[in-house]
XYZ file of C-alpha atoms in Angstrom:
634
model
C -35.888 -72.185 -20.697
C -35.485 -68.567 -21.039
C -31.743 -66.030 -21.085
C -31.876 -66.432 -17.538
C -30.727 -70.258 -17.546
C -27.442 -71.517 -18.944
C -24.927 -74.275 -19.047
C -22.114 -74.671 -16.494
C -19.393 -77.441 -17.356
C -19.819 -80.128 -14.778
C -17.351 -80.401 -11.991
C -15.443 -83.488 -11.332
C -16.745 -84.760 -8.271
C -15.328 -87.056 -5.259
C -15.608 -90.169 -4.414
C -18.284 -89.904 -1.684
C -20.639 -88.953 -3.943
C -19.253 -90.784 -7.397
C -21.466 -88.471 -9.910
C -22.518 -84.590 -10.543
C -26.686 -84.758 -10.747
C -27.209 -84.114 -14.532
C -30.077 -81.971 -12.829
C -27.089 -79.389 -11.665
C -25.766 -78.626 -14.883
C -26.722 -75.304 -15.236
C -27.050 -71.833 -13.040
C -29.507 -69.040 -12.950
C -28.220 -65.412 -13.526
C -28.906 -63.422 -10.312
C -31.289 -60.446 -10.996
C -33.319 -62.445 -13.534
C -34.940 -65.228 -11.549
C -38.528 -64.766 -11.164
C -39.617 -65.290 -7.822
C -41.480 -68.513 -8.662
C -37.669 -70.353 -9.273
C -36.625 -69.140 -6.044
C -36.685 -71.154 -2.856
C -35.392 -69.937 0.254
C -34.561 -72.741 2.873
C -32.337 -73.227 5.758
C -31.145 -76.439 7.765
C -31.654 -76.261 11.422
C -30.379 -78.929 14.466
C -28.617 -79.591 17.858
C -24.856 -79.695 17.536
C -23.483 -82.612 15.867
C -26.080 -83.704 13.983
C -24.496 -83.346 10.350
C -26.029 -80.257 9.276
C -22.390 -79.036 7.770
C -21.709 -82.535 6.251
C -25.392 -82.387 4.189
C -24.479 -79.122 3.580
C -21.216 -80.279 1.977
C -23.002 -82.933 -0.249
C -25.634 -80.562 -1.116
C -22.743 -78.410 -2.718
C -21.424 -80.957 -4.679
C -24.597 -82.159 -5.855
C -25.772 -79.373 -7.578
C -22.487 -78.713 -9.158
C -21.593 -75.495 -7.460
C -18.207 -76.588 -5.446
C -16.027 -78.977 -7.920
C -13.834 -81.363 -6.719
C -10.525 -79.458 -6.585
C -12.053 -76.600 -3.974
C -14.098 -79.413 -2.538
C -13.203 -79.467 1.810
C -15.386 -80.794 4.396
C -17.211 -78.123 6.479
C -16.839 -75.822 3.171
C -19.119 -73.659 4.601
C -17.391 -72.628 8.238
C -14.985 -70.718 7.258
C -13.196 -69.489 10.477
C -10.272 -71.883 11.848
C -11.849 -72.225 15.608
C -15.177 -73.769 13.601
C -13.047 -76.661 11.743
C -10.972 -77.486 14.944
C -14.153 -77.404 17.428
C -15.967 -79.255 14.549
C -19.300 -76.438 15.191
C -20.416 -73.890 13.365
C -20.739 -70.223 14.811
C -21.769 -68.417 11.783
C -24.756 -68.982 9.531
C -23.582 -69.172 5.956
C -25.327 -68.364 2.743
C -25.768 -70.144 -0.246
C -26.985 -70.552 -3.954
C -27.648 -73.471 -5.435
C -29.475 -74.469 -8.980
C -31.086 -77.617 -9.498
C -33.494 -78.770 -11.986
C -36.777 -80.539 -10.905
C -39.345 -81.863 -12.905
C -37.540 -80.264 -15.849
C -38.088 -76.448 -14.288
C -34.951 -74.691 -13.628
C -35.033 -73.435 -10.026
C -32.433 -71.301 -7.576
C -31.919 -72.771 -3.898
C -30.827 -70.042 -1.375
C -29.539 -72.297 1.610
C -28.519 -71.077 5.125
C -26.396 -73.554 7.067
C -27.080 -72.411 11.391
C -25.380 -72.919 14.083
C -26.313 -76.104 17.126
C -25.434 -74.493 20.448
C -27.949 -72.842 22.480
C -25.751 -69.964 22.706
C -26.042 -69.050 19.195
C -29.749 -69.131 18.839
C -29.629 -65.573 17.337
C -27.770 -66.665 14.693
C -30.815 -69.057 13.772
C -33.129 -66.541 14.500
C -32.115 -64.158 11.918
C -31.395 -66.679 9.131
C -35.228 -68.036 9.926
C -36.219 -64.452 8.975
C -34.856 -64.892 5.800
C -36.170 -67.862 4.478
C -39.764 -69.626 3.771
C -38.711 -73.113 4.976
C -36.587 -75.263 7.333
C -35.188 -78.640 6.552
C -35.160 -79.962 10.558
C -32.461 -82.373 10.660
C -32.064 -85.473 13.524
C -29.332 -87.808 13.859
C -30.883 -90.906 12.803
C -28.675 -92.886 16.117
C -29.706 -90.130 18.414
C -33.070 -89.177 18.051
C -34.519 -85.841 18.857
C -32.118 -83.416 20.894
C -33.063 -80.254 23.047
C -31.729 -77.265 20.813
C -33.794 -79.516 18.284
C -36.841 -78.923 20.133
C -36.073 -74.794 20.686
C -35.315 -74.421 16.940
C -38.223 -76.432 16.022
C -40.305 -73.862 17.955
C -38.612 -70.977 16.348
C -39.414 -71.900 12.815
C -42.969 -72.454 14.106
C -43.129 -68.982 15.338
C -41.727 -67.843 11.668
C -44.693 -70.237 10.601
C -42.077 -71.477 8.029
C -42.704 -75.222 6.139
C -40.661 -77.638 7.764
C -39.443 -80.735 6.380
C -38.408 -83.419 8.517
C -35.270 -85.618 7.901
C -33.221 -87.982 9.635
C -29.547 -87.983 8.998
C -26.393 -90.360 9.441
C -28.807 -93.904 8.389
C -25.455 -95.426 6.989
C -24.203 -95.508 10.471
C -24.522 -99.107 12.167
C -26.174 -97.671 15.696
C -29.098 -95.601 13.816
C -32.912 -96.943 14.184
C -34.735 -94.796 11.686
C -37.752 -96.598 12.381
C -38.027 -95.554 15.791
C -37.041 -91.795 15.194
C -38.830 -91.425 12.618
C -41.825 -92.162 14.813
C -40.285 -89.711 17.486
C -39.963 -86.866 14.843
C -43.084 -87.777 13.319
C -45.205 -87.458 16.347
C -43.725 -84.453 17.234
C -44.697 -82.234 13.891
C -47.936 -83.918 13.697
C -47.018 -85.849 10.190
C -47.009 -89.721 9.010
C -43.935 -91.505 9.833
C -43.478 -92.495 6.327
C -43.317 -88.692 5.285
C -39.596 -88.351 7.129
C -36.770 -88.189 4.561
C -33.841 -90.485 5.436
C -30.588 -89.232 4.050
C -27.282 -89.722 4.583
C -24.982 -86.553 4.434
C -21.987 -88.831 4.742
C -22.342 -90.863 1.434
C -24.612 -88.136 0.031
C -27.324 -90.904 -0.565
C -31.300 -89.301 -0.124
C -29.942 -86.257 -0.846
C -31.554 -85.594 -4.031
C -34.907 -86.397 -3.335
C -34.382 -83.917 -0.554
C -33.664 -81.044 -2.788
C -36.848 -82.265 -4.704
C -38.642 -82.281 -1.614
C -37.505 -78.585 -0.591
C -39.145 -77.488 -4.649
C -42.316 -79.400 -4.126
C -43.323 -77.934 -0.328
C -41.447 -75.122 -0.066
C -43.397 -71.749 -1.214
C -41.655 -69.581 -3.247
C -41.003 -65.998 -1.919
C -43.778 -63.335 -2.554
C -42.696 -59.261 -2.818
C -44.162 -56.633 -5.296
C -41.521 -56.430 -7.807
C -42.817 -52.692 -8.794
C -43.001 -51.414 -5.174
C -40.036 -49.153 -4.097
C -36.757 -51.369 -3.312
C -36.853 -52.716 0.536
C -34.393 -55.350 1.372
C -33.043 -56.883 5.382
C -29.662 -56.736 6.461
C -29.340 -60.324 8.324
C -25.732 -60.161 8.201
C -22.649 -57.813 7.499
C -18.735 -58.856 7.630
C -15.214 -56.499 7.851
C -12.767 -56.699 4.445
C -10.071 -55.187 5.162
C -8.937 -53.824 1.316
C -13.434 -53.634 0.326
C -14.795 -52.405 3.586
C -18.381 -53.520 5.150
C -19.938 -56.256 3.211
C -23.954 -56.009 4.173
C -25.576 -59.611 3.114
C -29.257 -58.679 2.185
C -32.471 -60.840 1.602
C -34.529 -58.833 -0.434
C -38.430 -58.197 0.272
C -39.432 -55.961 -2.339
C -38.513 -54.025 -5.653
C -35.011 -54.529 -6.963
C -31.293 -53.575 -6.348
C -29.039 -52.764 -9.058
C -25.081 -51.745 -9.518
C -24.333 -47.866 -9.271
C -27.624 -46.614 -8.104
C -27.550 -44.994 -4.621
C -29.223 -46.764 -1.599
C -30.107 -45.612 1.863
C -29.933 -47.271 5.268
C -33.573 -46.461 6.640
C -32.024 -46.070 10.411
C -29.096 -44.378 10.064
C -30.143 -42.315 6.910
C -26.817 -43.486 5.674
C -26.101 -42.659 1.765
C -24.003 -44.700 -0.155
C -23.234 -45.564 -3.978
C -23.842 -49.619 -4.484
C -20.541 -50.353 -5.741
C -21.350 -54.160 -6.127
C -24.092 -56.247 -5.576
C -24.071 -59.718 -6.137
C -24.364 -63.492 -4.582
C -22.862 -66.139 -2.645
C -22.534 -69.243 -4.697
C -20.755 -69.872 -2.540
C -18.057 -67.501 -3.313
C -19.129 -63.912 -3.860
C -20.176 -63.732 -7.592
C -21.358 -60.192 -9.135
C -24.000 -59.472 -10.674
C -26.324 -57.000 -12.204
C -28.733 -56.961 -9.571
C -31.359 -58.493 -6.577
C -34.684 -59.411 -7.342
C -37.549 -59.810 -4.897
C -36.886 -62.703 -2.827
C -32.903 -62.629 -3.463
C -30.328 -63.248 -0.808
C -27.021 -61.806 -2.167
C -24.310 -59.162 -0.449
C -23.826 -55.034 -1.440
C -20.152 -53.680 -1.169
C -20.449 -49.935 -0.817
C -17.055 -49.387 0.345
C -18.142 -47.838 3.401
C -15.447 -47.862 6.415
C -17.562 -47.445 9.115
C -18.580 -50.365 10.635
C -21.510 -48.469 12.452
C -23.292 -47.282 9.785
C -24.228 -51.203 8.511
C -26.464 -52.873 11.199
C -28.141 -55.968 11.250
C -32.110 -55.704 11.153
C -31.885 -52.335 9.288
C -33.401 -51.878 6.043
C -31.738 -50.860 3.022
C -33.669 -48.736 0.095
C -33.087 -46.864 -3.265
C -32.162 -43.018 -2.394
C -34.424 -42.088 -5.692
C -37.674 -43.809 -4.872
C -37.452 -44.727 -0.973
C -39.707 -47.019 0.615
C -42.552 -45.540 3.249
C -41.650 -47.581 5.997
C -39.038 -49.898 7.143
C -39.161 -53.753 7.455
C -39.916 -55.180 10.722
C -36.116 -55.702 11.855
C -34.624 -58.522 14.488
C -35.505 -58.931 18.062
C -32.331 -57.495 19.761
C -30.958 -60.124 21.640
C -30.284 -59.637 25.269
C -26.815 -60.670 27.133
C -27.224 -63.666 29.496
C -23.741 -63.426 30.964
C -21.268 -60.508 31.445
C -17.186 -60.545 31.364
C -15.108 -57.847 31.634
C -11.862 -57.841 28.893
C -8.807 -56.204 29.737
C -5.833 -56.022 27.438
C -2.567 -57.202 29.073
C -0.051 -54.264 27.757
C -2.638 -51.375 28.350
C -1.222 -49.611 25.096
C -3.556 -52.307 23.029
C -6.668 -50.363 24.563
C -7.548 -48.734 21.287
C -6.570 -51.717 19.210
C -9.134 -53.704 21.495
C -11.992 -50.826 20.750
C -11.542 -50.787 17.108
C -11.242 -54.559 17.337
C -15.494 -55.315 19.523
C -16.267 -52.139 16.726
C -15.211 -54.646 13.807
C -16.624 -58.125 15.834
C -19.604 -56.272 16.538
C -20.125 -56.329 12.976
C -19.993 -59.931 12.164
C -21.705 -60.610 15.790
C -24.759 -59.217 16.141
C -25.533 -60.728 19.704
C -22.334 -58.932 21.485
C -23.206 -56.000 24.025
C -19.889 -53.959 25.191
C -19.525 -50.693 27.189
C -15.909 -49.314 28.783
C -14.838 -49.841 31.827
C -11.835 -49.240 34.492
C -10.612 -51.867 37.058
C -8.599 -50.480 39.722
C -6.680 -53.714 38.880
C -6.934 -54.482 35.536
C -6.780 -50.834 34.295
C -9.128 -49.887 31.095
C -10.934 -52.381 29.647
C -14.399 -53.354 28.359
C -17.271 -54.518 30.320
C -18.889 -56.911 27.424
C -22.371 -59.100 27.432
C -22.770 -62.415 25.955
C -25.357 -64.880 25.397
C -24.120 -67.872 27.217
C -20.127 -69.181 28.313
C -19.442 -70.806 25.120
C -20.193 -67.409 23.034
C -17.613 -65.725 25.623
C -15.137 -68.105 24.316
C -15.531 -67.886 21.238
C -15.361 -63.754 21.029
C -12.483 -63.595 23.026
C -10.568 -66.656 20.952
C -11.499 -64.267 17.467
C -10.227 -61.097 19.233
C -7.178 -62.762 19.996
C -6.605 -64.551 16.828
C -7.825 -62.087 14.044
C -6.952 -59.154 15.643
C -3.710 -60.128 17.903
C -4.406 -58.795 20.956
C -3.614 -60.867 24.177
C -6.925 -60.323 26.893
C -7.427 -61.229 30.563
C -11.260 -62.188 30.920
C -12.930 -61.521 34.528
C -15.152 -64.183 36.118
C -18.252 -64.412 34.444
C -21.581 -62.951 35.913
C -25.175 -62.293 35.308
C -27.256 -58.876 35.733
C -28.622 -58.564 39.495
C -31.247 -56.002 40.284
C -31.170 -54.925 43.687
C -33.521 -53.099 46.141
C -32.595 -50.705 48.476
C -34.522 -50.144 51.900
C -35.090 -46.644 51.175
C -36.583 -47.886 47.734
C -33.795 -47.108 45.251
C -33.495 -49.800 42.839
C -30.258 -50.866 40.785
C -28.923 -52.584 37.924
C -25.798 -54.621 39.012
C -23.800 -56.235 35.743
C -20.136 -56.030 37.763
C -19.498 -57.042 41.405
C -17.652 -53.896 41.708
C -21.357 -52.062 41.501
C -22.710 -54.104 44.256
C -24.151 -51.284 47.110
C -22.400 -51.862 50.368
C -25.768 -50.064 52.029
C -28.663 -51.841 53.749
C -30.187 -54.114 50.753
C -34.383 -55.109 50.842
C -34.158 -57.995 48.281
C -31.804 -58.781 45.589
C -33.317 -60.539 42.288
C -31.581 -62.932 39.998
C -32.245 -63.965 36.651
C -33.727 -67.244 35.914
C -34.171 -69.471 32.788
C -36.669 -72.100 31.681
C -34.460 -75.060 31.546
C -35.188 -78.127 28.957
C -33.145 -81.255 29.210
C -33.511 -84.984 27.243
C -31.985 -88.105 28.318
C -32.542 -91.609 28.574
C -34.966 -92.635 31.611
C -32.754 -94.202 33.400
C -30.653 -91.028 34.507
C -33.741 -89.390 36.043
C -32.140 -89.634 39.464
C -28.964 -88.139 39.140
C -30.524 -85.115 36.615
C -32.857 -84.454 39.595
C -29.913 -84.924 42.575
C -27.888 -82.246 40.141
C -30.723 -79.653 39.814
C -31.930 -79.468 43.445
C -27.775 -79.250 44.020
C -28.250 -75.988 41.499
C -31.258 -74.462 43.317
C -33.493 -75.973 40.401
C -37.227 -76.518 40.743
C -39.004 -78.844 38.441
C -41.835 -77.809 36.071
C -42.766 -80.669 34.785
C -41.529 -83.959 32.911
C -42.575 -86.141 29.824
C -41.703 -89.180 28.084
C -41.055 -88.722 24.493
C -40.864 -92.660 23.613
C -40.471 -95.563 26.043
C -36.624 -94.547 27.078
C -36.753 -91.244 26.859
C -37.889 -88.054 28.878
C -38.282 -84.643 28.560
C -37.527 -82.806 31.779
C -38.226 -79.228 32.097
C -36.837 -77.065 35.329
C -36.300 -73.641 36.567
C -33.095 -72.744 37.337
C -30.498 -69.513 38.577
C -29.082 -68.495 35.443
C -25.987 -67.732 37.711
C -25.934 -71.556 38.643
C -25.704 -72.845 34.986
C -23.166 -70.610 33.132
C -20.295 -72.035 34.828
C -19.859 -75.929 35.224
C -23.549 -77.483 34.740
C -23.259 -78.586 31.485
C -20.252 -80.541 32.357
C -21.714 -82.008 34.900
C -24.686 -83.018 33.845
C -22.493 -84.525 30.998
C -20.897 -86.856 33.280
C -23.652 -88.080 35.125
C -25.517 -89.327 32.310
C -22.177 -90.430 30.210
C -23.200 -87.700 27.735
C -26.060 -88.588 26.621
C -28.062 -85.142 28.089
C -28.548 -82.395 25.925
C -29.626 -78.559 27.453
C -31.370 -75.807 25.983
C -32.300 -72.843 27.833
C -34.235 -69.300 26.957
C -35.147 -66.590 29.918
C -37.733 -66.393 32.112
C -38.025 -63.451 34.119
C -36.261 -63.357 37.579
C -36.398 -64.150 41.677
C -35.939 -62.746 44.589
C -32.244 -64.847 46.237
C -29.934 -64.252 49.611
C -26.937 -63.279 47.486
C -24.029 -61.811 48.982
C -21.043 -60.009 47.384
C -17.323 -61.885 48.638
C -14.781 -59.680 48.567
C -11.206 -60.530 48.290
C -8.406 -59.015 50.264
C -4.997 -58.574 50.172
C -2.940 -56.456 52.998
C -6.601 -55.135 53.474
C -7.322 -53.654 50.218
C -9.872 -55.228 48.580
C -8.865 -56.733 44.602
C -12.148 -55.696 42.555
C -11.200 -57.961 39.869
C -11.580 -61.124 42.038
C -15.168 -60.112 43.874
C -18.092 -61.978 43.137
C -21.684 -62.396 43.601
C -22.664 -65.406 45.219
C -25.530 -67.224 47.443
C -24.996 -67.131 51.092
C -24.239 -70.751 51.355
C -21.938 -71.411 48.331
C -19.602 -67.613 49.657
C -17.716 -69.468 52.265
C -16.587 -72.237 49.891
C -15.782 -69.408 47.119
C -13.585 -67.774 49.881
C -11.657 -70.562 51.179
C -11.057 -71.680 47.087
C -10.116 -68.443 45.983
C -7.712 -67.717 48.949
C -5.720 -71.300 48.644
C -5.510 -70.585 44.850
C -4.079 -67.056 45.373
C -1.837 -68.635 48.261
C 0.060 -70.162 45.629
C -0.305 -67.833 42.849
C 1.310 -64.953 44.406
C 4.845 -64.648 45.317
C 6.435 -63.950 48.783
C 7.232 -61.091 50.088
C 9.510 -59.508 52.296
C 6.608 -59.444 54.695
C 4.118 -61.522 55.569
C 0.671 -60.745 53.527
C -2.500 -61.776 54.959
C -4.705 -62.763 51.919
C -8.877 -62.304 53.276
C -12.068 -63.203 51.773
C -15.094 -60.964 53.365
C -18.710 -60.365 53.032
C -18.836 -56.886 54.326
C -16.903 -55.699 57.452
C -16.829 -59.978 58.130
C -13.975 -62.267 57.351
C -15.027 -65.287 56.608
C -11.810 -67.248 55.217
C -7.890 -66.186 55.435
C -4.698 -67.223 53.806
C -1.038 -66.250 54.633
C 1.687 -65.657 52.462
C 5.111 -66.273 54.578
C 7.304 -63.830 54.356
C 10.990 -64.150 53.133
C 13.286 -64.301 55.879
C 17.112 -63.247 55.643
C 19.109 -64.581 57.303
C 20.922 -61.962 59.322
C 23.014 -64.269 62.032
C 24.973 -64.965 59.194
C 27.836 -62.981 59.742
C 27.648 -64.156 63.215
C 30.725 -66.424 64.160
C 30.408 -68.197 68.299
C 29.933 -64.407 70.261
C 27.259 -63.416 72.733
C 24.172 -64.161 72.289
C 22.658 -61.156 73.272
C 24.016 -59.818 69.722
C 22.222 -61.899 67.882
C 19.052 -61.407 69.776
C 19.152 -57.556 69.376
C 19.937 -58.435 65.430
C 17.073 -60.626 65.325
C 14.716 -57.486 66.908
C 16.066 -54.931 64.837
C 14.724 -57.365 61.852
C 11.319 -57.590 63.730
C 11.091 -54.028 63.520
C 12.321 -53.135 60.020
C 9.360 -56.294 59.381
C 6.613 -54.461 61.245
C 7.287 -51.216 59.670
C 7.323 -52.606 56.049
C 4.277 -54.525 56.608
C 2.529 -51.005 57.490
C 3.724 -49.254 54.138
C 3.783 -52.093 51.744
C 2.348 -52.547 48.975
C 1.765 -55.997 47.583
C 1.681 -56.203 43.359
C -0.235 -58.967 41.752
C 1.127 -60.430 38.906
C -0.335 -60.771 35.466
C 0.244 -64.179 35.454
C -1.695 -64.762 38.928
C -4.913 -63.011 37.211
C -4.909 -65.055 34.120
C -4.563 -68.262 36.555
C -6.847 -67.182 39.590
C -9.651 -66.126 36.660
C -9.234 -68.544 34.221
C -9.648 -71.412 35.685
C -13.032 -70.767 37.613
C -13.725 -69.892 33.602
C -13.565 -72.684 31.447
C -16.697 -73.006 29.445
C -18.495 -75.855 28.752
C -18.036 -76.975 25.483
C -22.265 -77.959 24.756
């Protein structure tokens, strides 16, 4: 079979699965492989659909994780993925398995299910030839099924259709498999049933993924040119830069370039994920593997930039990533204002791992310095700010979430609004909101109270189709600025969860927004504004006001607490003030004494209220923002 091929001991192996394949007996050396062994594949779903579990069983199968390292979800390695049970980061693999007596190499990229990690799928499509789309065999085709099925179709990758979970008692192949079927265009017979679970129809999948899958094509000869589709921080090796590569060769030692930065380094180690970093001697065409350069600088590694040999460089660059484009904006503030720098280096080192996030400074008369930062939907807000806190120890206050506004003056100047704070207090022409193309399944019988919700949201309905007799396929536009905060969980409880979302952008619209201000002692609190529509800002004022009411402690005075829309007050609060008692010391007497006592308090109460100041407490920011917040977990 050639030096490149040799013989691994077999693992033991654990119960699921009872046996090692004999076909995954053996590994091929990285650098070696000729591109016609290679095949470059990733698994792609909605969330919950078992695409970490078959990923798991795929492992064992081919011998590459023995029993001893074996753990479910082996491939999400950060603790928020195992105890949300979803995967935020694609993972790389390599795999061999014998078929039809030909050695062959599997490069496998396990993607994330939630909408708000599309990007993630995006790049990992770039990097592969094929897509093994995956459907819960009890709950038939989902909506971030559809979108991802669209993306590989735009990649024009081969897709191979499976249904998972068939050992469960509630799944109906059958009538799925028809679903699926009709929906690719392919005989119902042709969709793989496998189980990811017990690991059974798993190896005629990795057949499958040999037969139809094309093999990667590159000139070997033609100067090096590999993608960067993904790059992590080590804190003792530096950047690690994971690289598919396109054409020509890497090898140990020899000096690369980054085409975009003109960045020079010496490739200290190159190597591949199987699926622990193991070195090598080099990356052929059509490789996935990592580079170690021992570069510090997290800037000088970025995704969609192409990497080339220093002594024959490439003419051109490779096409690069779509740069994704923030959906919703936060600002992060740290709590102790002496972690500012800490929370700088910290985005620097996330923005590494996490292409997708968009951050620029920013000062809050409230808050003090902090960043203002852009993500692509709630749950990916959650998510960053759970990793800064965890990996990087830093404790954050997150403002309410909002979406970019562009806004028309009367005398014609136009502006970009991503913080209330920006909002113009001038005369305003129009103001525009973003808007996405909304896609939502369900059974047919929840029609009703999907529609009843999305009129409620300012929705307007495109269109709607049945997929199979109990099944429909709505499609709406909706305010982006309606759905980021509690849609999702709504729509979730009026159709006992069986609704899934997905949602892309599609353009904007003009709206009659306003911009609520928030008021305390008649200074306004930037860091509780907001941008809302005219007929939801009275019911954000009254909310906000009650909820600061009893968030903020008493004072010696009284403290009027006002939610406006310009110069007009359209909800108010009081906070009592705290009364001592000065008749006290009063035993029986006159009671003109205690009368001019209880005006001499009067006064002293006037002439505080004028010069007081009235100090909002950490605590009351975290509660007042947080809870308006909470992302839906999709």
């Amino acid at each position: 079979m050639g030096d490149w091929w040799e013989a691994l001991s077999p693992p033991r192996f654990p119960e699921v699965c009872r046996s090692v394949s004999p076909r995954a007996t053996t590994v091929l050396q990285p650098h070696a492989t000729p591109a016609e062994a290679l095949r470059n594949f990733c698994i792609i779903a909605h969330i919950d659909h078992g695409k970490s579990t078959l990923a798991d069983r795929m492992l064992q199968i081919t011998g590459v994780v023995d029993e001893r390292s074996m753990r479910a979800q082996y491939l999400d390695r950060m603790d928020i993925e195992r105890e949300r049970g979803i995967t935020i980061k694609s993972q790389a693999v390599r795999m061999p398995w014998e078929s039809g007596g030909a050695p062959y190499v599997l490069n496998m990229i396990d993607t994330p299910g939630h909408v708000d990690f599309t990007y993630e799928v995006s790049r990992s499509l770039a990097a592969c030839e094929g897509a093994v789309l995956l459907v819960d065999a009890a709950q038939g085709i989902e909506a971030q099924t559809l979108a991802n099925l669209y993306l590989a179709m735009e990649n024009e990758l081969t897709i191979i259709p499976v249904l998972n979970k068939i050992d469960l008692p509630a799944a109906q192949p059958e009538k799925y498999a028809e679903e699926l079927a009709g929906l690719i265009g392919v005989d119902p017979e042709t969709v793989l049933r496998v189980s990811g679970k017990t690991g059974a129809g798993v190896e005629p999948l990795l057949d499958e993924i040999v037969t139809h899958i094309p093999p990667p094509t590159g000139d070997p000869a033609a100067p090096a040119r590999a993608m960067i589709f993904d790059s992590v921080y080590d804190t003792y090796r530096g950047v690690v830069t994971y690289v598919r590569v396109i054409d020509g060769n890497l090898n140990p030692r020899e000096r690369i370039v980054m085409m975009s930065t003109k960045a020079q380094h010496e490739l200290l180690e190159i190597g591949v994920i199987s699926p622990e970093p193991v070195p090598g001697k080099g990356l052929g065409v059509g490789e996935v593997g990592y580079l170690i350069t021992g570069v510090k600088d997290v800037r000088q590694s970025r995704v969609g930039d192409t990497v080339t040999n220093a002594a024959k460089p490439a003419a051109s660059a490779l096409g690069g990533y779509r740069d994704p484009k923030p959906m919703v904006f936060s600002g992060l503030y740290p709590i102790d204002g002496s972690d500012y720098p800490d929370l700088r280096e910290a985005l620097d080192k996330l923005k590494l791992n996490d292409a997708a996030l968009v951050y620029e400074p920013e000062t809050s008369a409230a808050l003090g310095f902090g960043f203002r930062c852009g993500f692509l939907g709630l749950l990916h807000l959650e998510i960053v700010r759970e990793r800064l806190e965890r990996e990087f120890n830093l404790d954050l206050i997150s403002t309410q979430p909002n979406v970019v506004y562009d806004v028309t003056m009367e005398d014609g100047k136009e502006l970009t609004v991503t913080n209330p704070s920006e909002f113009p207090n001038g005369k305003i022409a129009e103001v525009r909101e973003p808007v996405v193309r909304a896609t939502i399944l369900a059974p047919s019988e929840f029609i009703g109270a999907i529609m009843e919700l999305c009129q409620g949201k300012r929705g307007s309905l495109r269109g709607m189709d049945y997929l199979s007799e109990d099944r429909v396929e709505m499609r709406y536009t909706l305010p982006l600025a309606e759905i980021v905060f509690d849609f999702f969980d709504q729509l979730k409880s009026r159709t006992r969860g069986y609704a899934s979302l997905d949602y892309e952008p599609d353009g904007d619209q003009v709206a009659d927004l306003v911009k609520v201000d928030i008021l305390l002692q008649g200074e306004t609190v930037d860091a509780f504004s907001a941008i809302v529509h005219k007929d939801r800002a009275y019911g954000y004022g009254v909310t906000m006001a009650g909820k600061l009411k009893d968030l903020i402690p008493r004072q010696q005075f009284e403290v009027p607490i006002q939610a406006a829309i310009g110069s007009r007050i359209i909800a108010r609060e009081n906070i009592r003030a705290i009364r001592k008692d000065v008749l006290a010391k009063c035993y029986g007497g006159d009671i003109s004494r205690k009368r001019k006592l209880l005006e001499k308090q009067k006064e002293g109460k006037k002439r505080m209220k004028m010069v007081g100041r009235v100090e909002v407490p950490q605590e009351a920011f975290i509660a007042a923002l947080q809870s308006d917040a909470a992302p839906a977990k999709k």
